[in-house]
PDB file of C-alpha atoms and ligand atoms in Angstrom:
ATOM      1  CA  MET A1156      35.854-102.106  88.824  1.00 65.00           C
ATOM      2  CA  ALA A1157      33.886-100.431  86.033  1.00 80.00           C
ATOM      3  CA  GLY A1158      35.863 -97.809  84.105  1.00 93.00           C
ATOM      4  CA  THR A1159      34.689 -94.418  82.888  1.00 94.00           C
ATOM      5  CA  ASP A1160      31.650 -94.529  80.660  1.00 96.00           C
ATOM      6  CA  TYR A1161      31.833 -92.440  77.440  1.00 97.00           C
ATOM      7  CA  SER A1162      28.250 -91.138  77.506  1.00 97.00           C
ATOM      8  CA  SER A1163      28.061 -90.298  81.163  1.00 97.00           C
ATOM      9  CA  TYR A1164      31.515 -88.696  81.317  1.00 97.00           C
ATOM     10  CA  LEU A1165      30.749 -86.432  78.338  1.00 98.00           C
ATOM     11  CA  ARG A1166      27.070 -85.952  79.295  1.00 98.00           C
ATOM     12  CA  ILE A1167      26.080 -86.909  75.767  1.00 98.00           C
ATOM     13  CA  ASP A1168      22.392 -87.416  76.555  1.00 98.00           C
ATOM     14  CA  GLU A1169      22.094 -83.940  78.103  1.00 98.00           C
ATOM     15  CA  LEU A1170      24.124 -82.406  75.267  1.00 98.00           C
ATOM     16  CA  LEU A1171      21.945 -83.936  72.561  1.00 98.00           C
ATOM     17  CA  ASP A1172      18.815 -82.798  74.360  1.00 98.00           C
ATOM     18  CA  LEU A1173      19.744 -79.110  74.121  1.00 98.00           C
ATOM     19  CA  GLN A1174      18.659 -78.403  70.512  1.00 98.00           C
ATOM     20  CA  HIS A1175      15.148 -76.964  70.357  1.00 97.00           C
ATOM     21  CA  PRO A1176      14.233 -75.248  67.070  1.00 97.00           C
ATOM     22  CA  LEU A1177      11.286 -72.836  67.382  1.00 97.00           C
ATOM     23  CA  THR A1178       9.631 -73.328  63.996  1.00 97.00           C
ATOM     24  CA  GLU A1179       8.141 -76.714  63.240  1.00 96.00           C
ATOM     25  CA  GLY A1180       8.994 -78.011  59.781  1.00 95.00           C
ATOM     26  CA  ALA A1181      11.876 -75.544  59.179  1.00 97.00           C
ATOM     27  CA  HIS A1182      14.515 -78.122  58.266  1.00 97.00           C
ATOM     28  CA  ASP A1183      17.484 -75.723  58.351  1.00 97.00           C
ATOM     29  CA  GLU A1184      16.863 -74.408  61.852  1.00 98.00           C
ATOM     30  CA  MET A1185      18.693 -77.422  63.320  1.00 98.00           C
ATOM     31  CA  LEU A1186      21.864 -76.310  61.515  1.00 98.00           C
ATOM     32  CA  PHE A1187      21.406 -72.795  62.895  1.00 98.00           C
ATOM     33  CA  VAL A1188      21.017 -74.014  66.484  1.00 98.00           C
ATOM     34  CA  VAL A1189      23.848 -76.556  66.323  1.00 98.00           C
ATOM     35  CA  ILE A1190      26.330 -74.137  64.797  1.00 98.00           C
ATOM     36  CA  HIS A1191      25.650 -71.438  67.381  1.00 98.00           C
ATOM     37  CA  GLN A1192      26.027 -73.947  70.187  1.00 98.00           C
ATOM     38  CA  ALA A1193      29.233 -75.283  68.642  1.00 98.00           C
ATOM     39  CA  PHE A1194      30.599 -71.714  68.449  1.00 98.00           C
ATOM     40  CA  GLU A1195      29.774 -71.111  72.090  1.00 98.00           C
ATOM     41  CA  LEU A1196      31.628 -74.294  73.074  1.00 98.00           C
ATOM     42  CA  TRP A1197      34.678 -73.197  71.099  1.00 98.00           C
ATOM     43  CA  PHE A1198      34.425 -69.715  72.659  1.00 98.00           C
ATOM     44  CA  LYS A1199      34.513 -71.456  76.030  1.00 98.00           C
ATOM     45  CA  LEU A1200      37.739 -73.219  75.089  1.00 98.00           C
ATOM     46  CA  ILE A1201      39.262 -70.008  73.686  1.00 98.00           C
ATOM     47  CA  LEU A1202      38.583 -68.225  76.987  1.00 98.00           C
ATOM     48  CA  HIS A1203      39.998 -71.180  78.917  1.00 98.00           C
ATOM     49  CA  GLU A1204      43.219 -70.993  76.888  1.00 98.00           C
ATOM     50  CA  LEU A1205      43.476 -67.209  76.863  1.00 98.00           C
ATOM     51  CA  ASP A1206      42.965 -67.045  80.634  1.00 98.00           C
ATOM     52  CA  ARG A1207      45.896 -69.435  81.064  1.00 98.00           C
ATOM     53  CA  ALA A1208      48.030 -67.444  78.620  1.00 98.00           C
ATOM     54  CA  THR A1209      47.184 -64.167  80.394  1.00 98.00           C
ATOM     55  CA  ALA A1210      48.080 -65.600  83.812  1.00 98.00           C
ATOM     56  CA  GLU A1211      51.400 -66.954  82.537  1.00 98.00           C
ATOM     57  CA  LEU A1212      52.314 -63.673  80.865  1.00 98.00           C
ATOM     58  CA  GLN A1213      51.306 -61.735  83.942  1.00 98.00           C
ATOM     59  CA  ALA A1214      53.637 -63.970  85.973  1.00 98.00           C
ATOM     60  CA  GLY A1215      56.535 -63.312  83.570  1.00 98.00           C
ATOM     61  CA  ARG A1216      56.525 -66.816  82.015  1.00 98.00           C
ATOM     62  CA  PRO A1217      56.179 -66.262  78.250  1.00 98.00           C
ATOM     63  CA  GLN A1218      57.263 -69.793  77.388  1.00 98.00           C
ATOM     64  CA  ALA A1219      54.284 -71.227  79.263  1.00 98.00           C
ATOM     65  CA  ALA A1220      51.931 -68.881  77.377  1.00 98.00           C
ATOM     66  CA  MET A1221      52.937 -70.241  73.993  1.00 98.00           C
ATOM     67  CA  ALA A1222      50.971 -73.515  74.015  1.00 98.00           C
ATOM     68  CA  PRO A1223      47.608 -71.975  75.021  1.00 98.00           C
ATOM     69  CA  LEU A1224      48.087 -69.142  72.508  1.00 98.00           C
ATOM     70  CA  HIS A1225      48.938 -71.603  69.769  1.00 98.00           C
ATOM     71  CA  ARG A1226      45.839 -73.674  70.559  1.00 98.00           C
ATOM     72  CA  THR A1227      43.706 -70.523  70.553  1.00 98.00           C
ATOM     73  CA  THR A1228      44.828 -69.609  67.047  1.00 98.00           C
ATOM     74  CA  ARG A1229      43.982 -73.127  65.822  1.00 98.00           C
ATOM     75  CA  VAL A1230      40.461 -72.783  67.229  1.00 98.00           C
ATOM     76  CA  ASP A1231      40.135 -69.290  65.711  1.00 98.00           C
ATOM     77  CA  GLU A1232      40.913 -70.795  62.308  1.00 97.00           C
ATOM     78  CA  LEU A1233      38.325 -73.498  62.853  1.00 97.00           C
ATOM     79  CA  LEU A1234      35.676 -70.869  63.574  1.00 97.00           C
ATOM     80  CA  ILE A1235      36.326 -69.173  60.254  1.00 96.00           C
ATOM     81  CA  GLY A1236      35.971 -72.547  58.507  1.00 94.00           C
ATOM     82  CA  GLN A1237      32.702 -73.282  60.291  1.00 95.00           C
ATOM     83  CA  LEU A1238      31.081 -70.265  58.648  1.00 96.00           C
ATOM     84  CA  ARG A1239      31.332 -72.206  55.371  1.00 95.00           C
ATOM     85  CA  VAL A1240      28.905 -74.746  56.798  1.00 96.00           C
ATOM     86  CA  LEU A1241      26.458 -71.968  57.635  1.00 95.00           C
ATOM     87  CA  GLU A1242      26.752 -70.667  54.077  1.00 94.00           C
ATOM     88  CA  THR A1243      24.906 -73.769  52.882  1.00 96.00           C
ATOM     89  CA  LEU A1244      21.847 -72.016  54.355  1.00 97.00           C
ATOM     90  CA  THR A1245      19.928 -70.025  51.719  1.00 97.00           C
ATOM     91  CA  PRO A1246      18.165 -66.667  52.278  1.00 97.00           C
ATOM     92  CA  GLU A1247      14.773 -68.291  51.735  1.00 96.00           C
ATOM     93  CA  GLY A1248      15.668 -71.223  54.017  1.00 96.00           C
ATOM     94  CA  PHE A1249      16.633 -68.728  56.746  1.00 97.00           C
ATOM     95  CA  LEU A1250      13.386 -66.748  56.295  1.00 96.00           C
ATOM     96  CA  GLU A1251      11.422 -69.895  57.156  1.00 97.00           C
ATOM     97  CA  PHE A1252      12.495 -69.635  60.792  1.00 97.00           C
ATOM     98  CA  ARG A1253      14.005 -66.161  61.223  1.00 96.00           C
ATOM     99  CA  ASP A1254      11.134 -64.011  62.558  1.00 94.00           C
ATOM    100  CA  PRO A1255      10.560 -65.863  65.861  1.00 95.00           C
ATOM    101  CA  LEU A1256      14.249 -65.398  66.696  1.00 95.00           C
ATOM    102  CA  LYS A1257      13.915 -61.616  67.190  1.00 92.00           C
ATOM    103  CA  PRO A1258      15.367 -59.815  69.111  1.00 90.00           C
ATOM    104  CA  ALA A1259      17.924 -62.571  69.876  1.00 91.00           C
ATOM    105  CA  SER A1260      21.243 -61.988  68.111  1.00 93.00           C
ATOM    106  CA  GLY A1261      24.910 -62.893  68.294  1.00 94.00           C
ATOM    107  CA  LEU A1262      25.210 -59.414  69.778  1.00 93.00           C
ATOM    108  CA  GLN A1263      24.239 -61.012  73.082  1.00 94.00           C
ATOM    109  CA  SER A1264      27.014 -63.597  73.091  1.00 96.00           C
ATOM    110  CA  GLY A1265      28.600 -62.877  76.474  1.00 97.00           C
ATOM    111  CA  GLN A1266      31.544 -65.116  75.652  1.00 98.00           C
ATOM    112  CA  PHE A1267      32.310 -63.251  72.416  1.00 98.00           C
ATOM    113  CA  ARG A1268      32.289 -60.004  74.431  1.00 97.00           C
ATOM    114  CA  ALA A1269      34.613 -61.621  76.976  1.00 98.00           C
ATOM    115  CA  ILE A1270      37.067 -62.509  74.176  1.00 98.00           C
ATOM    116  CA  GLU A1271      36.897 -58.859  73.119  1.00 98.00           C
ATOM    117  CA  VAL A1272      37.511 -57.602  76.665  1.00 97.00           C
ATOM    118  CA  LEU A1273      40.523 -59.906  77.087  1.00 98.00           C
ATOM    119  CA  GLY A1274      41.753 -58.474  73.803  1.00 98.00           C
ATOM    120  CA  GLY A1275      41.582 -54.963  75.277  1.00 97.00           C
ATOM    121  CA  LEU A1276      38.315 -53.761  73.687  1.00 96.00           C
ATOM    122  CA  ASP A1277      35.561 -52.434  75.928  1.00 90.00           C
ATOM    123  CA  GLY A1278      33.014 -55.021  74.745  1.00 84.00           C
ATOM    124  CA  THR A1279      30.113 -52.548  74.751  1.00 86.00           C
ATOM    125  CA  LEU A1280      27.085 -53.327  72.615  1.00 88.00           C
ATOM    126  CA  PRO A1281      25.854 -50.916  69.941  1.00 86.00           C
ATOM    127  CA  ALA A1282      23.144 -48.427  70.961  1.00 85.00           C
ATOM    128  CA  GLY A1283      19.670 -49.960  70.956  1.00 85.00           C
ATOM    129  CA  ALA A1284      20.825 -53.581  71.316  1.00 87.00           C
ATOM    130  CA  SER A1285      19.063 -55.799  73.868  1.00 87.00           C
ATOM    131  CA  PRO A1286      21.213 -55.956  76.995  1.00 88.00           C
ATOM    132  CA  LEU A1287      23.319 -58.930  78.041  1.00 92.00           C
ATOM    133  CA  SER A1288      22.046 -61.200  80.799  1.00 93.00           C
ATOM    134  CA  ASP A1289      22.843 -60.186  84.401  1.00 95.00           C
ATOM    135  CA  HIS A1290      25.246 -63.101  84.634  1.00 95.00           C
ATOM    136  CA  ASP A1291      27.145 -62.052  81.481  1.00 95.00           C
ATOM    137  CA  THR A1292      27.203 -58.412  82.601  1.00 94.00           C
ATOM    138  CA  GLU A1293      28.681 -59.403  85.944  1.00 95.00           C
ATOM    139  CA  GLU A1294      31.274 -61.634  84.274  1.00 95.00           C
ATOM    140  CA  LEU A1295      32.327 -58.845  81.898  1.00 95.00           C
ATOM    141  CA  ARG A1296      32.651 -56.436  84.812  1.00 95.00           C
ATOM    142  CA  ARG A1297      34.943 -58.917  86.560  1.00 96.00           C
ATOM    143  CA  ARG A1298      37.025 -59.317  83.423  1.00 96.00           C
ATOM    144  CA  ALA A1299      37.223 -55.569  82.797  1.00 95.00           C
ATOM    145  CA  ALA A1300      38.931 -55.226  86.197  1.00 96.00           C
ATOM    146  CA  SER A1301      41.474 -57.976  85.365  1.00 97.00           C
ATOM    147  CA  PRO A1302      44.612 -57.839  83.186  1.00 97.00           C
ATOM    148  CA  THR A1303      44.101 -57.956  79.431  1.00 98.00           C
ATOM    149  CA  LEU A1304      46.331 -60.034  77.173  1.00 98.00           C
ATOM    150  CA  PHE A1305      48.256 -56.933  76.168  1.00 98.00           C
ATOM    151  CA  SER A1306      48.789 -55.633  79.695  1.00 98.00           C
ATOM    152  CA  ALA A1307      49.974 -59.138  80.627  1.00 98.00           C
ATOM    153  CA  LEU A1308      52.364 -59.083  77.659  1.00 98.00           C
ATOM    154  CA  CYS A1309      53.744 -55.770  78.946  1.00 98.00           C
ATOM    155  CA  ALA A1310      54.209 -57.317  82.408  1.00 98.00           C
ATOM    156  CA  THR A1311      56.245 -60.102  80.816  1.00 98.00           C
ATOM    157  CA  LEU A1312      58.289 -57.643  78.770  1.00 98.00           C
ATOM    158  CA  ARG A1313      59.083 -55.681  81.937  1.00 98.00           C
ATOM    159  CA  ALA A1314      60.050 -58.915  83.724  1.00 98.00           C
ATOM    160  CA  HIS A1315      62.560 -59.444  80.907  1.00 98.00           C
ATOM    161  CA  GLY A1316      64.087 -55.985  81.146  1.00 97.00           C
ATOM    162  CA  PHE A1317      62.056 -54.019  78.594  1.00 98.00           C
ATOM    163  CA  ASP A1318      60.627 -50.564  79.206  1.00 98.00           C
ATOM    164  CA  ALA A1319      56.974 -51.438  78.563  1.00 98.00           C
ATOM    165  CA  PRO A1320      54.873 -49.395  80.997  1.00 98.00           C
ATOM    166  CA  ASP A1321      51.125 -49.776  81.455  1.00 96.00           C
ATOM    167  CA  GLY A1322      48.810 -46.851  80.953  1.00 94.00           C
ATOM    168  CA  ASP A1323      47.186 -44.512  78.444  1.00 94.00           C
ATOM    169  CA  GLY A1324      48.652 -41.510  76.708  1.00 96.00           C
ATOM    170  CA  THR A1325      51.073 -40.914  73.868  1.00 97.00           C
ATOM    171  CA  GLU A1326      54.270 -40.979  75.898  1.00 98.00           C
ATOM    172  CA  LEU A1327      53.599 -44.365  77.526  1.00 98.00           C
ATOM    173  CA  ARG A1328      52.417 -45.785  74.218  1.00 98.00           C
ATOM    174  CA  GLU A1329      55.589 -44.606  72.463  1.00 98.00           C
ATOM    175  CA  ARG A1330      57.748 -46.251  75.114  1.00 98.00           C
ATOM    176  CA  ARG A1331      55.901 -49.548  74.606  1.00 98.00           C
ATOM    177  CA  VAL A1332      56.177 -49.370  70.826  1.00 98.00           C
ATOM    178  CA  ASP A1333      59.902 -48.568  71.138  1.00 98.00           C
ATOM    179  CA  ALA A1334      60.322 -51.629  73.368  1.00 98.00           C
ATOM    180  CA  LEU A1335      58.528 -53.793  70.818  1.00 98.00           C
ATOM    181  CA  VAL A1336      60.575 -52.350  67.965  1.00 98.00           C
ATOM    182  CA  SER A1337      63.795 -53.215  69.774  1.00 98.00           C
ATOM    183  CA  LEU A1338      62.503 -56.770  70.336  1.00 98.00           C
ATOM    184  CA  TYR A1339      61.477 -57.178  66.692  1.00 98.00           C
ATOM    185  CA  ARG A1340      64.840 -55.861  65.490  1.00 98.00           C
ATOM    186  CA  ASP A1341      66.759 -58.327  67.599  1.00 97.00           C
ATOM    187  CA  HIS A1342      65.244 -61.626  68.645  1.00 98.00           C
ATOM    188  CA  ALA A1343      68.195 -63.925  68.108  1.00 97.00           C
ATOM    189  CA  SER A1344      68.768 -64.981  71.713  1.00 98.00           C
ATOM    190  CA  PRO A1345      66.555 -67.802  73.076  1.00 98.00           C
ATOM    191  CA  GLU A1346      64.936 -65.458  75.625  1.00 97.00           C
ATOM    192  CA  ARG A1347      64.079 -62.785  73.041  1.00 98.00           C
ATOM    193  CA  ALA A1348      62.991 -65.426  70.511  1.00 98.00           C
ATOM    194  CA  ILE A1349      60.303 -66.617  72.925  1.00 98.00           C
ATOM    195  CA  LEU A1350      59.072 -63.077  73.578  1.00 98.00           C
ATOM    196  CA  HIS A1351      58.967 -62.389  69.847  1.00 98.00           C
ATOM    197  CA  ARG A1352      57.055 -65.628  69.206  1.00 98.00           C
ATOM    198  CA  VAL A1353      54.495 -64.718  71.864  1.00 98.00           C
ATOM    199  CA  CYS A1354      53.943 -61.330  70.177  1.00 98.00           C
ATOM    200  CA  GLU A1355      53.395 -63.034  66.822  1.00 98.00           C
ATOM    201  CA  LEU A1356      50.973 -65.568  68.342  1.00 98.00           C
ATOM    202  CA  LEU A1357      48.976 -62.684  69.793  1.00 98.00           C
ATOM    203  CA  LEU A1358      48.937 -61.080  66.374  1.00 98.00           C
ATOM    204  CA  ASP A1359      47.771 -64.379  64.837  1.00 98.00           C
ATOM    205  CA  HIS A1360      44.812 -64.352  67.232  1.00 98.00           C
ATOM    206  CA  ASP A1361      44.032 -60.703  66.423  1.00 98.00           C
ATOM    207  CA  GLU A1362      44.226 -61.339  62.680  1.00 98.00           C
ATOM    208  CA  SER A1363      42.061 -64.483  62.864  1.00 98.00           C
ATOM    209  CA  ILE A1364      39.306 -62.746  64.816  1.00 98.00           C
ATOM    210  CA  SER A1365      39.366 -59.895  62.272  1.00 98.00           C
ATOM    211  CA  ARG A1366      39.072 -62.401  59.454  1.00 98.00           C
ATOM    212  CA  TRP A1367      36.194 -64.052  61.312  1.00 98.00           C
ATOM    213  CA  ARG A1368      34.468 -60.639  61.587  1.00 98.00           C
ATOM    214  CA  PHE A1369      34.933 -60.035  57.866  1.00 98.00           C
ATOM    215  CA  HIS A1370      33.721 -63.484  56.826  1.00 97.00           C
ATOM    216  CA  HIS A1371      30.756 -63.323  59.246  1.00 98.00           C
ATOM    217  CA  ALA A1372      29.749 -59.921  57.790  1.00 97.00           C
ATOM    218  CA  LEU A1373      29.954 -61.303  54.233  1.00 96.00           C
ATOM    219  CA  MET A1374      27.971 -64.362  55.220  1.00 96.00           C
ATOM    220  CA  ALA A1375      25.327 -62.163  56.859  1.00 96.00           C
ATOM    221  CA  ALA A1376      25.124 -59.995  53.705  1.00 96.00           C
ATOM    222  CA  ARG A1377      24.664 -63.138  51.649  1.00 95.00           C
ATOM    223  CA  LEU A1378      21.794 -64.301  53.854  1.00 95.00           C
ATOM    224  CA  ILE A1379      19.937 -61.115  54.778  1.00 95.00           C
ATOM    225  CA  GLY A1380      21.226 -58.433  52.376  1.00 94.00           C
ATOM    226  CA  SER A1381      20.745 -54.973  53.842  1.00 91.00           C
ATOM    227  CA  ARG A1382      17.764 -55.846  56.081  1.00 90.00           C
ATOM    228  CA  PRO A1383      18.137 -55.112  59.785  1.00 88.00           C
ATOM    229  CA  GLY A1384      19.581 -58.088  61.710  1.00 88.00           C
ATOM    230  CA  THR A1385      17.461 -59.877  64.318  1.00 86.00           C
ATOM    231  CA  GLY A1386      19.237 -57.709  66.899  1.00 85.00           C
ATOM    232  CA  GLY A1387      18.652 -54.554  64.829  1.00 84.00           C
ATOM    233  CA  GLY A1388      22.201 -53.654  63.773  1.00 86.00           C
ATOM    234  CA  GLY A1389      22.437 -55.395  60.415  1.00 92.00           C
ATOM    235  CA  VAL A1390      25.398 -55.687  58.082  1.00 95.00           C
ATOM    236  CA  VAL A1391      25.935 -51.910  58.243  1.00 94.00           C
ATOM    237  CA  TYR A1392      26.863 -52.346  61.912  1.00 95.00           C
ATOM    238  CA  LEU A1393      29.012 -55.427  61.258  1.00 96.00           C
ATOM    239  CA  ASP A1394      30.994 -53.500  58.630  1.00 95.00           C
ATOM    240  CA  THR A1395      31.993 -50.974  61.320  1.00 94.00           C
ATOM    241  CA  THR A1396      33.576 -53.765  63.404  1.00 96.00           C
ATOM    242  CA  ILE A1397      35.855 -55.179  60.706  1.00 96.00           C
ATOM    243  CA  THR A1398      38.612 -52.655  61.340  1.00 96.00           C
ATOM    244  CA  LEU A1399      38.692 -53.282  65.128  1.00 97.00           C
ATOM    245  CA  ARG A1400      42.064 -54.546  66.356  1.00 98.00           C
ATOM    246  CA  PHE A1401      42.990 -56.022  69.745  1.00 98.00           C
ATOM    247  CA  PHE A1402      46.653 -55.051  69.719  1.00 98.00           C
ATOM    248  CA  PRO A1403      47.188 -51.867  67.664  1.00 98.00           C
ATOM    249  CA  GLU A1404      50.719 -51.487  69.043  1.00 98.00           C
ATOM    250  CA  LEU A1405      51.742 -54.858  67.618  1.00 98.00           C
ATOM    251  CA  TRP A1406      50.476 -53.637  64.233  1.00 98.00           C
ATOM    252  CA  GLU A1407      52.231 -50.287  64.679  1.00 98.00           C
ATOM    253  CA  VAL A1408      55.598 -52.051  65.059  1.00 98.00           C
ATOM    254  CA  ARG A1409      55.367 -52.938  61.362  1.00 97.00           C
ATOM    255  CA  ASN A1410      55.589 -49.251  60.472  1.00 97.00           C
ATOM    256  CA  ARG A1411      58.718 -48.711  62.524  1.00 96.00           C
ATOM    257  CA  LEU A1412      61.037 -51.515  61.442  1.00 94.00           C
TER     258      LEU A1412
HETATM  259  C1  HEM B1800      22.255 -67.041  59.622  1.00 87.18           C
HETATM  260  C2  HEM B1800      23.451 -66.802  60.141  1.00 87.18           C
HETATM  261  C3  HEM B1800      23.823 -65.470  60.724  1.00 87.18           C
HETATM  262  C4  HEM B1800      23.433 -64.212  60.352  1.00 87.18           C
HETATM  263  C5  HEM B1800      22.524 -63.808  59.189  1.00 87.18           C
HETATM  264  C6  HEM B1800      24.056 -63.291  61.275  1.00 87.18           C
HETATM  265  C7  HEM B1800      23.879 -61.933  61.239  1.00 87.18           C
HETATM  266  C8  HEM B1800      24.336 -61.050  62.186  1.00 87.18           C
HETATM  267  C9  HEM B1800      24.055 -59.648  62.216  1.00 87.18           C
HETATM  268  C10 HEM B1800      23.246 -58.901  61.167  1.00 87.18           C
HETATM  269  C11 HEM B1800      24.643 -59.134  63.314  1.00 87.18           C
HETATM  270  C12 HEM B1800      24.610 -57.665  63.776  1.00 87.18           C
HETATM  271  C13 HEM B1800      23.613 -57.513  64.875  1.00 87.18           C
HETATM  272  C14 HEM B1800      22.192 -57.703  64.425  1.00 87.18           C
HETATM  273  O1  HEM B1800      21.715 -56.924  63.605  1.00 87.18           O
HETATM  274  O2  HEM B1800      21.580 -58.666  64.903  1.00 87.18           O
HETATM  275  C15 HEM B1800      25.336 -60.210  63.982  1.00 87.18           C
HETATM  276  C16 HEM B1800      26.100 -60.092  65.108  1.00 87.18           C
HETATM  277  C17 HEM B1800      26.840 -61.118  65.657  1.00 87.18           C
HETATM  278  N1  HEM B1800      26.803 -62.432  65.296  1.00 87.18           N
HETATM  279 FE1  HEM B1800      25.867 -63.209  63.715  1.00 87.18          FE
HETATM  280  N2  HEM B1800      24.824 -63.982  62.159  1.00 87.18           N
HETATM  281  C18 HEM B1800      24.719 -65.310  61.866  1.00 87.18           C
HETATM  282  C19 HEM B1800      25.340 -66.361  62.514  1.00 87.18           C
HETATM  283  C20 HEM B1800      26.207 -66.237  63.577  1.00 87.18           C
HETATM  284  C21 HEM B1800      26.913 -67.305  64.239  1.00 87.18           C
HETATM  285  C22 HEM B1800      26.862 -68.799  63.858  1.00 87.18           C
HETATM  286  C23 HEM B1800      27.618 -66.764  65.241  1.00 87.18           C
HETATM  287  C24 HEM B1800      28.480 -67.517  66.211  1.00 87.18           C
HETATM  288  C25 HEM B1800      28.334 -67.364  67.506  1.00 87.18           C
HETATM  289  C26 HEM B1800      27.380 -65.343  65.229  1.00 87.18           C
HETATM  290  C27 HEM B1800      27.921 -64.440  66.107  1.00 87.18           C
HETATM  291  C28 HEM B1800      27.669 -63.096  66.095  1.00 87.18           C
HETATM  292  C29 HEM B1800      28.318 -62.181  67.012  1.00 87.18           C
HETATM  293  C30 HEM B1800      29.363 -62.524  68.068  1.00 87.18           C
HETATM  294  C31 HEM B1800      27.803 -60.940  66.733  1.00 87.18           C
HETATM  295  C32 HEM B1800      28.196 -59.620  67.396  1.00 87.18           C
HETATM  296  C33 HEM B1800      29.358 -59.055  66.574  1.00 87.18           C
HETATM  297  C34 HEM B1800      29.867 -57.726  67.077  1.00 87.18           C
HETATM  298  O3  HEM B1800      29.167 -57.017  67.830  1.00 87.18           O
HETATM  299  O4  HEM B1800      31.012 -57.361  66.707  1.00 87.18           O
HETATM  300  N3  HEM B1800      26.531 -65.046  64.204  1.00 87.18           N
HETATM  301  N4  HEM B1800      25.126 -61.370  63.276  1.00 87.18           N
END
């Protein structure tokens, strides 16, 4: 019996047929296409892992959330490193193929928005940006109605006896931060050690995505200066996103210890 064939299992022929630069003779456009596609594949894996982690936390099983969260943070780190490859592109090399790309932009990455929504952000695009595809819009709507990583963390904390209510408003937020402070002050028992580790893995993810935002904004400044981006927002817009955080309450704990 013939075993599994490498190329057909991994659909290598189809995969390698998906790179179609728009400008003939622009050598560097292949790098641009490949790196965006590679990012989208990694985003797919991040969502796959974060969905598992969210489901496990929602079900009160923090131990089972650790492996997918750990893998996510490794991929996040890889994404930051990949920007170094893109930085071998020069401003004049980019200009050779940039104009025909308009108005396409990373702004329309539905998967990046989905990572934001799972992180608790609303994932809305800046004013004036081209809209997401219908498929991406529908997917984001579905995700917006589902638990976020942080609400799933709160479900797990409640399942382990902590007062970590869902909901907006100062009073509910204070109760959650108090619960986190008590966990951070005492995580010696095996049960609390796991919960504490999960919180720190979530923070690792938050920090890595922030570092990606910062590095991406620097890289963009290096390539296009203060010109508008292909999607119209430019580096001025990117600079406004650097301070976004998925889990502000996990950062707030640091002030209370
Ligand atoms: C030549 C390389 C790149 C440049 C110059 C660049 C520049 C920009 C700029 C200026 C924006 C703001 C919107 C706009 O004006 O279009 C943006 C947004 C974005 N880019 Fe890039 N980018 C590059 C490569 C990449 C790559 C490889 C990815 C990976 C998928 C990526 C993902 C994103 C995402 C997700 C956004 C939206 C960020 C947000 O709304 O917070 N970009 N980019």
